[in-house]
Amino acid sequence: MSHQYTFETQLLHNKHKFDPATGGVSVPIQHASTFHQSTADKFGKYDYSRSLNPTREALEEIIAELEGGVRGFAFSSGMAAISTAFLLLSQGDHVVVTVDVYGGTYRMVTQVLNRFGIEHTFVDMTDLDAVEQAIRPNTTLLYAETPSNPLLKVTDIQAVSEIAKKHGAYTFVDNTFMTPYLQRPLELGADIVLHSATKFLSGHSDTVAGLAVVKDEELAKRLYSLQNSFGAVLGVQDAWLVMRGIKTLSVRMNQSQESAVKIAGFLKEHPLIKKVYYPGLAGHPQSKLQLQQAYGPGAVLSFELKNAEFLARFIEKVRLPVFAVSLGAVESILSYPAKMSHAAMPQDERKKRGISDGLLRLSVGLESADDLITDFEQALDSILTLEAQKEEV
Ligand SMILES: *Cc1c(COP(=O)(O)O)cnc(C)c1O
């Protein structure tokens, strides 16, 4: 396919624009688990759907092209993609992981990999000296997530990849928050990019899926073998849903991001908000880096209420966002990292990472930004009113 087209056009005009067999303008869902072979010794391209399935393959080709990699892989969840990629490591290896990594990845590294003799060190990857110092002779992987979850810290992908290369290690980047529309880690030197396609890529809170894209053939062969061995492949209905989501990725991201900028600006000025974490704010410590390595700040922000005791009331009063785990959907999602995405992390570990009990994360959806701001305003005002009444008593 021609790379003359812009990304927006590529989302629609790729190899899977229509089905070559029928002209159907949607990838057919091939439910078959097995495929008839017509001769005793020469088999076709497809034999068994864990190994290769045409519907899943279409999604794998689409994401590989969008991320600029040689090959893509679709898994039954983001964690299945991440865990399978970790299986590239061997006993005795050491991995350096970004400190405020997704809670499920934290659990995989600290409770599963450790049992297989794979060591880890968590570092704040905004500090490149700390990254360098964490490297040991047996370090084989640097694992980054940027912007991070839930504090939206930005890691310099190119710099981290260079450090990894110097030490003969791989770089994996969890690109869930950005998607390839806003950030393409392989172009910045990463070896594998990982996604929870449950989030922005599918975009409608209606499927759980994971993706991995690999930069070179050698690593792709190894990851393919692990995908087939471990077997956590994505089902065909879900693969189709992710492909449908991807068609509208750029318009959804644009709209949500534009609203996120406005909402972050509103929250920053509100007297009940202690701090807003969003790389789209000028005050964010890595806002410049974010705009150098990505095409925008994204549509996720976190904010801390002045007093953690206000949180329950705020959540009760706010009407538009759903209060739920997850992010990256058409509807705005408000979540509570301490009790949701990072519940797998012990409280002292959360504290160390700055994930306070008064922190909320907002994934901005497609509602009007004005409606969302009005909604937050009334919820915050109700807290102000209550506090004023308390003072009077
Ligand atoms: C949700 C998420 C994951 C895990 O993906 P699942 O699809 O829930 O398994 C990994 N990384 C990030 C950044 C996420 O937001």
PDB file of C-alpha atoms in Angstrom, residues 5-236:
ATOM      1  CA  TYR A   5      -1.676   8.908   1.954  1.00  0.00           C
ATOM      2  CA  THR A   6      -2.125  10.665   5.239  1.00  0.00           C
ATOM      3  CA  PHE A   7      -2.827   8.602   8.338  1.00  0.00           C
ATOM      4  CA  GLU A   8      -6.538   9.530   8.279  1.00  0.00           C
ATOM      5  CA  THR A   9      -6.864   8.136   4.764  1.00  0.00           C
ATOM      6  CA  GLN A  10      -4.859   5.032   5.588  1.00  0.00           C
ATOM      7  CA  LEU A  11      -7.377   4.218   8.327  1.00  0.00           C
ATOM      8  CA  LEU A  12      -9.878   3.471   5.540  1.00  0.00           C
ATOM      9  CA  HIS A  13      -7.943   2.843   2.371  1.00  0.00           C
ATOM     10  CA  ASN A  14      -5.796  -0.123   3.207  1.00  0.00           C
ATOM     11  CA  LYS A  15      -5.467  -3.653   1.870  1.00  0.00           C
ATOM     12  CA  HIS A  16      -8.744  -4.547   3.592  1.00  0.00           C
ATOM     13  CA  LYS A  17     -10.872  -1.784   2.075  1.00  0.00           C
ATOM     14  CA  PHE A  18     -13.019  -4.499   0.479  1.00  0.00           C
ATOM     15  CA  ASP A  19     -13.138  -8.269   0.392  1.00  0.00           C
ATOM     16  CA  PRO A  20     -11.429  -9.432  -2.830  1.00  0.00           C
ATOM     17  CA  ALA A  21     -13.756 -12.462  -3.091  1.00  0.00           C
ATOM     18  CA  THR A  22     -17.054 -10.544  -3.073  1.00  0.00           C
ATOM     19  CA  GLY A  23     -16.291  -6.823  -3.064  1.00  0.00           C
ATOM     20  CA  GLY A  24     -17.941  -6.585   0.366  1.00  0.00           C
ATOM     21  CA  VAL A  25     -16.918  -3.325   2.036  1.00  0.00           C
ATOM     22  CA  SER A  26     -16.303  -4.946   5.422  1.00  0.00           C
ATOM     23  CA  VAL A  27     -13.885  -7.690   6.365  1.00  0.00           C
ATOM     24  CA  PRO A  28     -15.824 -11.001   6.465  1.00  0.00           C
ATOM     25  CA  ILE A  29     -15.976 -12.699   9.860  1.00  0.00           C
ATOM     26  CA  GLN A  30     -14.524 -16.170   9.356  1.00  0.00           C
ATOM     27  CA  HIS A  31     -15.728 -18.307  12.226  1.00  0.00           C
ATOM     28  CA  ALA A  32     -14.120 -21.556  11.084  1.00  0.00           C
ATOM     29  CA  SER A  33     -11.712 -23.082  13.580  1.00  0.00           C
ATOM     30  CA  THR A  34     -10.272 -25.422  10.948  1.00  0.00           C
ATOM     31  CA  PHE A  35      -9.739 -25.358   7.183  1.00  0.00           C
ATOM     32  CA  HIS A  36     -10.156 -28.155   4.635  1.00  0.00           C
ATOM     33  CA  GLN A  37      -6.933 -29.186   2.883  1.00  0.00           C
ATOM     34  CA  SER A  38      -7.245 -30.623  -0.607  1.00  0.00           C
ATOM     35  CA  THR A  39      -4.124 -32.734  -0.844  1.00  0.00           C
ATOM     36  CA  ALA A  40      -2.318 -35.084   1.531  1.00  0.00           C
ATOM     37  CA  ASP A  41       0.939 -33.210   1.710  1.00  0.00           C
ATOM     38  CA  LYS A  42       0.461 -29.647   0.491  1.00  0.00           C
ATOM     39  CA  PHE A  43      -1.620 -27.535   2.841  1.00  0.00           C
ATOM     40  CA  GLY A  44      -3.075 -24.095   2.289  1.00  0.00           C
ATOM     41  CA  LYS A  45      -2.144 -20.883   4.053  1.00  0.00           C
ATOM     42  CA  TYR A  46      -4.780 -21.446   6.738  1.00  0.00           C
ATOM     43  CA  ASP A  47      -5.040 -24.687   8.689  1.00  0.00           C
ATOM     44  CA  TYR A  48      -6.227 -23.912  12.225  1.00  0.00           C
ATOM     45  CA  SER A  49      -7.523 -20.614  13.590  1.00  0.00           C
ATOM     46  CA  ARG A  50      -5.251 -20.387  16.628  1.00  0.00           C
ATOM     47  CA  SER A  51      -2.323 -20.369  14.214  1.00  0.00           C
ATOM     48  CA  LEU A  52      -3.870 -18.085  11.612  1.00  0.00           C
ATOM     49  CA  ASN A  53      -7.365 -16.840  10.909  1.00  0.00           C
ATOM     50  CA  PRO A  54      -8.215 -14.527   7.990  1.00  0.00           C
ATOM     51  CA  THR A  55     -10.338 -12.097  10.051  1.00  0.00           C
ATOM     52  CA  ARG A  56      -7.752 -11.785  12.796  1.00  0.00           C
ATOM     53  CA  GLU A  57      -5.038 -11.557  10.151  1.00  0.00           C
ATOM     54  CA  ALA A  58      -6.775  -8.543   8.559  1.00  0.00           C
ATOM     55  CA  LEU A  59      -6.647  -6.675  11.874  1.00  0.00           C
ATOM     56  CA  GLU A  60      -3.030  -7.746  12.390  1.00  0.00           C
ATOM     57  CA  GLU A  61      -2.092  -6.354   8.971  1.00  0.00           C
ATOM     58  CA  ILE A  62      -3.966  -3.110   9.559  1.00  0.00           C
ATOM     59  CA  ILE A  63      -2.336  -2.375  12.926  1.00  0.00           C
ATOM     60  CA  ALA A  64       1.130  -3.340  11.619  1.00  0.00           C
ATOM     61  CA  GLU A  65       0.753  -0.818   8.816  1.00  0.00           C
ATOM     62  CA  LEU A  66      -0.561   1.942  11.090  1.00  0.00           C
ATOM     63  CA  GLU A  67       2.287   1.485  13.590  1.00  0.00           C
ATOM     64  CA  GLY A  68       4.872   1.180  10.817  1.00  0.00           C
ATOM     65  CA  GLY A  69       5.971  -2.329  11.817  1.00  0.00           C
ATOM     66  CA  VAL A  70       6.573  -5.526   9.870  1.00  0.00           C
ATOM     67  CA  ARG A  71       3.960  -7.625  11.590  1.00  0.00           C
ATOM     68  CA  GLY A  72       1.049  -7.289  13.981  1.00  0.00           C
ATOM     69  CA  PHE A  73      -0.508  -9.754  16.406  1.00  0.00           C
ATOM     70  CA  ALA A  74      -3.965  -9.718  17.947  1.00  0.00           C
ATOM     71  CA  PHE A  75      -4.607 -11.117  21.399  1.00  0.00           C
ATOM     72  CA  SER A  76      -7.604 -11.763  23.604  1.00  0.00           C
ATOM     73  CA  SER A  77      -6.786  -8.732  25.792  1.00  0.00           C
ATOM     74  CA  GLY A  78      -4.178  -6.034  26.277  1.00  0.00           C
ATOM     75  CA  MET A  79      -2.744  -8.102  29.140  1.00  0.00           C
ATOM     76  CA  ALA A  80      -2.543 -11.166  26.859  1.00  0.00           C
ATOM     77  CA  ALA A  81      -0.528  -9.093  24.362  1.00  0.00           C
ATOM     78  CA  ILE A  82       1.744  -7.701  27.087  1.00  0.00           C
ATOM     79  CA  SER A  83       2.205 -11.071  28.841  1.00  0.00           C
ATOM     80  CA  THR A  84       2.955 -12.860  25.588  1.00  0.00           C
ATOM     81  CA  ALA A  85       5.555 -10.219  24.706  1.00  0.00           C
ATOM     82  CA  PHE A  86       7.142 -10.728  28.161  1.00  0.00           C
ATOM     83  CA  LEU A  87       7.496 -14.422  27.255  1.00  0.00           C
ATOM     84  CA  LEU A  88      10.289 -13.325  24.908  1.00  0.00           C
ATOM     85  CA  LEU A  89      12.357 -13.062  28.108  1.00  0.00           C
ATOM     86  CA  SER A  90      14.148 -16.002  29.711  1.00  0.00           C
ATOM     87  CA  GLN A  91      15.042 -17.062  33.220  1.00  0.00           C
ATOM     88  CA  GLY A  92      17.824 -14.872  34.604  1.00  0.00           C
ATOM     89  CA  ASP A  93      16.839 -11.811  32.563  1.00  0.00           C
ATOM     90  CA  HIS A  94      16.256  -8.429  34.155  1.00  0.00           C
ATOM     91  CA  VAL A  95      13.677  -5.877  33.037  1.00  0.00           C
ATOM     92  CA  VAL A  96      13.544  -2.151  33.768  1.00  0.00           C
ATOM     93  CA  VAL A  97       9.925  -0.997  34.011  1.00  0.00           C
ATOM     94  CA  THR A  98       8.473   2.489  34.141  1.00  0.00           C
ATOM     95  CA  VAL A  99       7.324   3.219  37.668  1.00  0.00           C
ATOM     96  CA  ASP A 100       3.663   4.130  37.156  1.00  0.00           C
ATOM     97  CA  VAL A 101       2.982   1.264  34.806  1.00  0.00           C
ATOM     98  CA  TYR A 102      -0.559  -0.068  34.261  1.00  0.00           C
ATOM     99  CA  GLY A 103      -1.704  -2.029  37.338  1.00  0.00           C
ATOM    100  CA  GLY A 104      -2.123  -5.317  35.464  1.00  0.00           C
ATOM    101  CA  THR A 105       1.392  -5.041  34.031  1.00  0.00           C
ATOM    102  CA  TYR A 106       2.680  -4.338  37.548  1.00  0.00           C
ATOM    103  CA  ARG A 107       0.976  -7.535  38.731  1.00  0.00           C
ATOM    104  CA  MET A 108       2.399  -9.570  35.818  1.00  0.00           C
ATOM    105  CA  VAL A 109       5.936  -8.340  36.519  1.00  0.00           C
ATOM    106  CA  THR A 110       5.846  -8.646  40.315  1.00  0.00           C
ATOM    107  CA  GLN A 111       3.732 -11.763  40.791  1.00  0.00           C
ATOM    108  CA  VAL A 112       4.263 -13.887  37.689  1.00  0.00           C
ATOM    109  CA  LEU A 113       7.587 -13.088  36.003  1.00  0.00           C
ATOM    110  CA  ASN A 114       9.400 -13.172  39.365  1.00  0.00           C
ATOM    111  CA  ARG A 115       8.357 -16.823  39.797  1.00  0.00           C
ATOM    112  CA  PHE A 116      10.130 -17.637  36.545  1.00  0.00           C
ATOM    113  CA  GLY A 117      13.364 -16.026  37.672  1.00  0.00           C
ATOM    114  CA  ILE A 118      12.910 -12.763  35.753  1.00  0.00           C
ATOM    115  CA  GLU A 119      14.042  -9.792  37.834  1.00  0.00           C
ATOM    116  CA  HIS A 120      12.725  -6.258  37.615  1.00  0.00           C
ATOM    117  CA  THR A 121      13.501  -2.714  38.670  1.00  0.00           C
ATOM    118  CA  PHE A 122      10.940   0.083  38.589  1.00  0.00           C
ATOM    119  CA  VAL A 123      12.289   3.489  37.631  1.00  0.00           C
ATOM    120  CA  ASP A 124      10.831   6.877  36.920  1.00  0.00           C
ATOM    121  CA  MET A 125      11.566   6.895  33.186  1.00  0.00           C
ATOM    122  CA  THR A 126      11.317  10.675  32.963  1.00  0.00           C
ATOM    123  CA  ASP A 127      14.750  10.518  34.606  1.00  0.00           C
ATOM    124  CA  LEU A 128      17.116   9.112  31.981  1.00  0.00           C
ATOM    125  CA  ASP A 129      20.024   8.882  34.421  1.00  0.00           C
ATOM    126  CA  ALA A 130      17.892   6.675  36.650  1.00  0.00           C
ATOM    127  CA  VAL A 131      17.103   4.476  33.627  1.00  0.00           C
ATOM    128  CA  GLU A 132      20.797   4.142  32.824  1.00  0.00           C
ATOM    129  CA  GLN A 133      21.650   3.372  36.461  1.00  0.00           C
ATOM    130  CA  ALA A 134      18.975   0.675  36.712  1.00  0.00           C
ATOM    131  CA  ILE A 135      20.583  -1.344  33.919  1.00  0.00           C
ATOM    132  CA  ARG A 136      22.403  -4.511  34.950  1.00  0.00           C
ATOM    133  CA  PRO A 137      24.510  -6.907  32.896  1.00  0.00           C
ATOM    134  CA  ASN A 138      21.443  -9.165  32.523  1.00  0.00           C
ATOM    135  CA  THR A 139      19.007  -6.400  31.508  1.00  0.00           C
ATOM    136  CA  THR A 140      17.295  -7.486  28.301  1.00  0.00           C
ATOM    137  CA  LEU A 141      14.270  -5.206  28.259  1.00  0.00           C
ATOM    138  CA  LEU A 142      13.272  -1.603  28.939  1.00  0.00           C
ATOM    139  CA  TYR A 143       9.511  -1.346  29.296  1.00  0.00           C
ATOM    140  CA  ALA A 144       7.898   2.075  28.880  1.00  0.00           C
ATOM    141  CA  GLU A 145       4.360   3.386  28.926  1.00  0.00           C
ATOM    142  CA  THR A 146       3.911   6.951  27.800  1.00  0.00           C
ATOM    143  CA  PRO A 147       2.042   9.006  28.769  1.00  0.00           C
ATOM    144  CA  SER A 148       1.856   6.891  31.878  1.00  0.00           C
ATOM    145  CA  ASN A 149      -1.153   5.761  33.783  1.00  0.00           C
ATOM    146  CA  PRO A 150      -2.562   7.536  35.771  1.00  0.00           C
ATOM    147  CA  LEU A 151      -0.080  10.429  36.236  1.00  0.00           C
ATOM    148  CA  LEU A 152       0.506  11.152  32.543  1.00  0.00           C
ATOM    149  CA  LYS A 153       4.282  11.298  32.876  1.00  0.00           C
ATOM    150  CA  VAL A 154       6.014  11.398  29.527  1.00  0.00           C
ATOM    151  CA  THR A 155       8.952   9.133  28.710  1.00  0.00           C
ATOM    152  CA  ASP A 156      11.375  10.070  25.940  1.00  0.00           C
ATOM    153  CA  ILE A 157      10.919   7.018  23.711  1.00  0.00           C
ATOM    154  CA  GLN A 158      13.875   7.793  21.472  1.00  0.00           C
ATOM    155  CA  ALA A 159      16.274   8.352  24.396  1.00  0.00           C
ATOM    156  CA  VAL A 160      15.133   5.205  26.217  1.00  0.00           C
ATOM    157  CA  SER A 161      15.436   3.143  23.013  1.00  0.00           C
ATOM    158  CA  GLU A 162      18.973   4.441  22.537  1.00  0.00           C
ATOM    159  CA  ILE A 163      19.927   3.458  26.084  1.00  0.00           C
ATOM    160  CA  ALA A 164      18.414   0.010  25.502  1.00  0.00           C
ATOM    161  CA  LYS A 165      20.312  -0.474  22.241  1.00  0.00           C
ATOM    162  CA  LYS A 166      23.582   0.551  23.835  1.00  0.00           C
ATOM    163  CA  HIS A 167      23.111  -2.255  26.358  1.00  0.00           C
ATOM    164  CA  GLY A 168      21.785  -4.830  23.903  1.00  0.00           C
ATOM    165  CA  ALA A 169      18.280  -4.706  25.365  1.00  0.00           C
ATOM    166  CA  TYR A 170      14.881  -4.397  23.714  1.00  0.00           C
ATOM    167  CA  THR A 171      12.440  -1.536  24.191  1.00  0.00           C
ATOM    168  CA  PHE A 172       8.721  -2.235  24.474  1.00  0.00           C
ATOM    169  CA  VAL A 173       6.251   0.647  24.581  1.00  0.00           C
ATOM    170  CA  ASP A 174       2.644   0.443  25.728  1.00  0.00           C
ATOM    171  CA  ASN A 175       0.986   2.881  23.295  1.00  0.00           C
ATOM    172  CA  THR A 176      -2.579   2.452  24.557  1.00  0.00           C
ATOM    173  CA  PHE A 177      -3.106   6.084  25.609  1.00  0.00           C
ATOM    174  CA  MET A 178      -1.888   7.545  22.315  1.00  0.00           C
ATOM    175  CA  THR A 179      -2.710   5.030  19.550  1.00  0.00           C
ATOM    176  CA  PRO A 180      -0.680   5.179  16.320  1.00  0.00           C
ATOM    177  CA  TYR A 181      -2.683   8.227  15.276  1.00  0.00           C
ATOM    178  CA  LEU A 182      -0.867  10.313  17.886  1.00  0.00           C
ATOM    179  CA  GLN A 183       2.365   8.413  18.515  1.00  0.00           C
ATOM    180  CA  ARG A 184       4.384   5.783  16.662  1.00  0.00           C
ATOM    181  CA  PRO A 185       7.019   4.293  18.988  1.00  0.00           C
ATOM    182  CA  LEU A 186       8.593   2.034  16.344  1.00  0.00           C
ATOM    183  CA  GLU A 187       9.587   5.132  14.365  1.00  0.00           C
ATOM    184  CA  LEU A 188      11.284   6.415  17.527  1.00  0.00           C
ATOM    185  CA  GLY A 189      13.369   3.278  18.010  1.00  0.00           C
ATOM    186  CA  ALA A 190      11.173   0.881  19.997  1.00  0.00           C
ATOM    187  CA  ASP A 191      11.171  -2.823  19.103  1.00  0.00           C
ATOM    188  CA  ILE A 192       7.626  -3.758  20.074  1.00  0.00           C
ATOM    189  CA  VAL A 193       4.561  -1.604  20.548  1.00  0.00           C
ATOM    190  CA  LEU A 194       1.735  -2.921  22.683  1.00  0.00           C
ATOM    191  CA  HIS A 195      -1.910  -1.952  22.948  1.00  0.00           C
ATOM    192  CA  SER A 196      -4.939  -2.547  24.960  1.00  0.00           C
ATOM    193  CA  ALA A 197      -7.216  -2.286  21.905  1.00  0.00           C
ATOM    194  CA  THR A 198     -10.056  -2.372  24.435  1.00  0.00           C
ATOM    195  CA  LYS A 199      -9.476   1.370  24.716  1.00  0.00           C
ATOM    196  CA  PHE A 200      -9.179   4.005  21.939  1.00  0.00           C
ATOM    197  CA  LEU A 201      -8.591   1.613  19.040  1.00  0.00           C
ATOM    198  CA  SER A 202     -11.946  -0.148  19.376  1.00  0.00           C
ATOM    199  CA  GLY A 203     -13.314   2.930  21.126  1.00  0.00           C
ATOM    200  CA  HIS A 204     -16.854   1.917  22.075  1.00  0.00           C
ATOM    201  CA  SER A 205     -16.536   0.017  25.386  1.00  0.00           C
ATOM    202  CA  ASP A 206     -17.762  -3.120  23.675  1.00  0.00           C
ATOM    203  CA  THR A 207     -14.780  -5.416  23.317  1.00  0.00           C
ATOM    204  CA  VAL A 208     -11.660  -6.568  25.140  1.00  0.00           C
ATOM    205  CA  ALA A 209      -8.644  -6.943  22.860  1.00  0.00           C
ATOM    206  CA  GLY A 210      -4.879  -6.570  22.701  1.00  0.00           C
ATOM    207  CA  LEU A 211      -2.393  -5.891  19.924  1.00  0.00           C
ATOM    208  CA  ALA A 212       1.354  -6.072  19.454  1.00  0.00           C
ATOM    209  CA  VAL A 213       3.392  -4.755  16.525  1.00  0.00           C
ATOM    210  CA  VAL A 214       6.983  -5.717  15.908  1.00  0.00           C
ATOM    211  CA  LYS A 215       9.659  -3.779  14.068  1.00  0.00           C
ATOM    212  CA  ASP A 216      11.787  -6.559  12.607  1.00  0.00           C
ATOM    213  CA  GLU A 217      11.223  -9.976  11.042  1.00  0.00           C
ATOM    214  CA  GLU A 218      13.393 -11.919  13.473  1.00  0.00           C
ATOM    215  CA  LEU A 219      11.515 -10.697  16.549  1.00  0.00           C
ATOM    216  CA  ALA A 220       8.222 -11.094  14.656  1.00  0.00           C
ATOM    217  CA  LYS A 221       8.939 -14.797  14.080  1.00  0.00           C
ATOM    218  CA  ARG A 222       9.639 -15.283  17.761  1.00  0.00           C
ATOM    219  CA  LEU A 223       6.508 -13.428  18.837  1.00  0.00           C
ATOM    220  CA  TYR A 224       4.412 -15.369  16.317  1.00  0.00           C
ATOM    221  CA  SER A 225       5.690 -18.616  17.789  1.00  0.00           C
ATOM    222  CA  LEU A 226       4.762 -17.400  21.281  1.00  0.00           C
ATOM    223  CA  GLN A 227       1.315 -16.249  20.163  1.00  0.00           C
ATOM    224  CA  ASN A 228       0.696 -19.685  18.713  1.00  0.00           C
ATOM    225  CA  SER A 229       2.205 -21.499  21.718  1.00  0.00           C
ATOM    226  CA  PHE A 230       0.492 -19.494  24.423  1.00  0.00           C
ATOM    227  CA  GLY A 231      -2.701 -19.308  22.387  1.00  0.00           C
ATOM    228  CA  ALA A 232      -4.303 -16.154  23.813  1.00  0.00           C
ATOM    229  CA  VAL A 233      -5.556 -15.114  20.360  1.00  0.00           C
ATOM    230  CA  LEU A 234      -8.364 -12.641  19.644  1.00  0.00           C
ATOM    231  CA  GLY A 235     -11.739 -14.047  18.598  1.00  0.00           C
ATOM    232  CA  VAL A 236     -13.073 -13.081  15.176  1.00  0.00           C
TER     233      VAL A 236
END
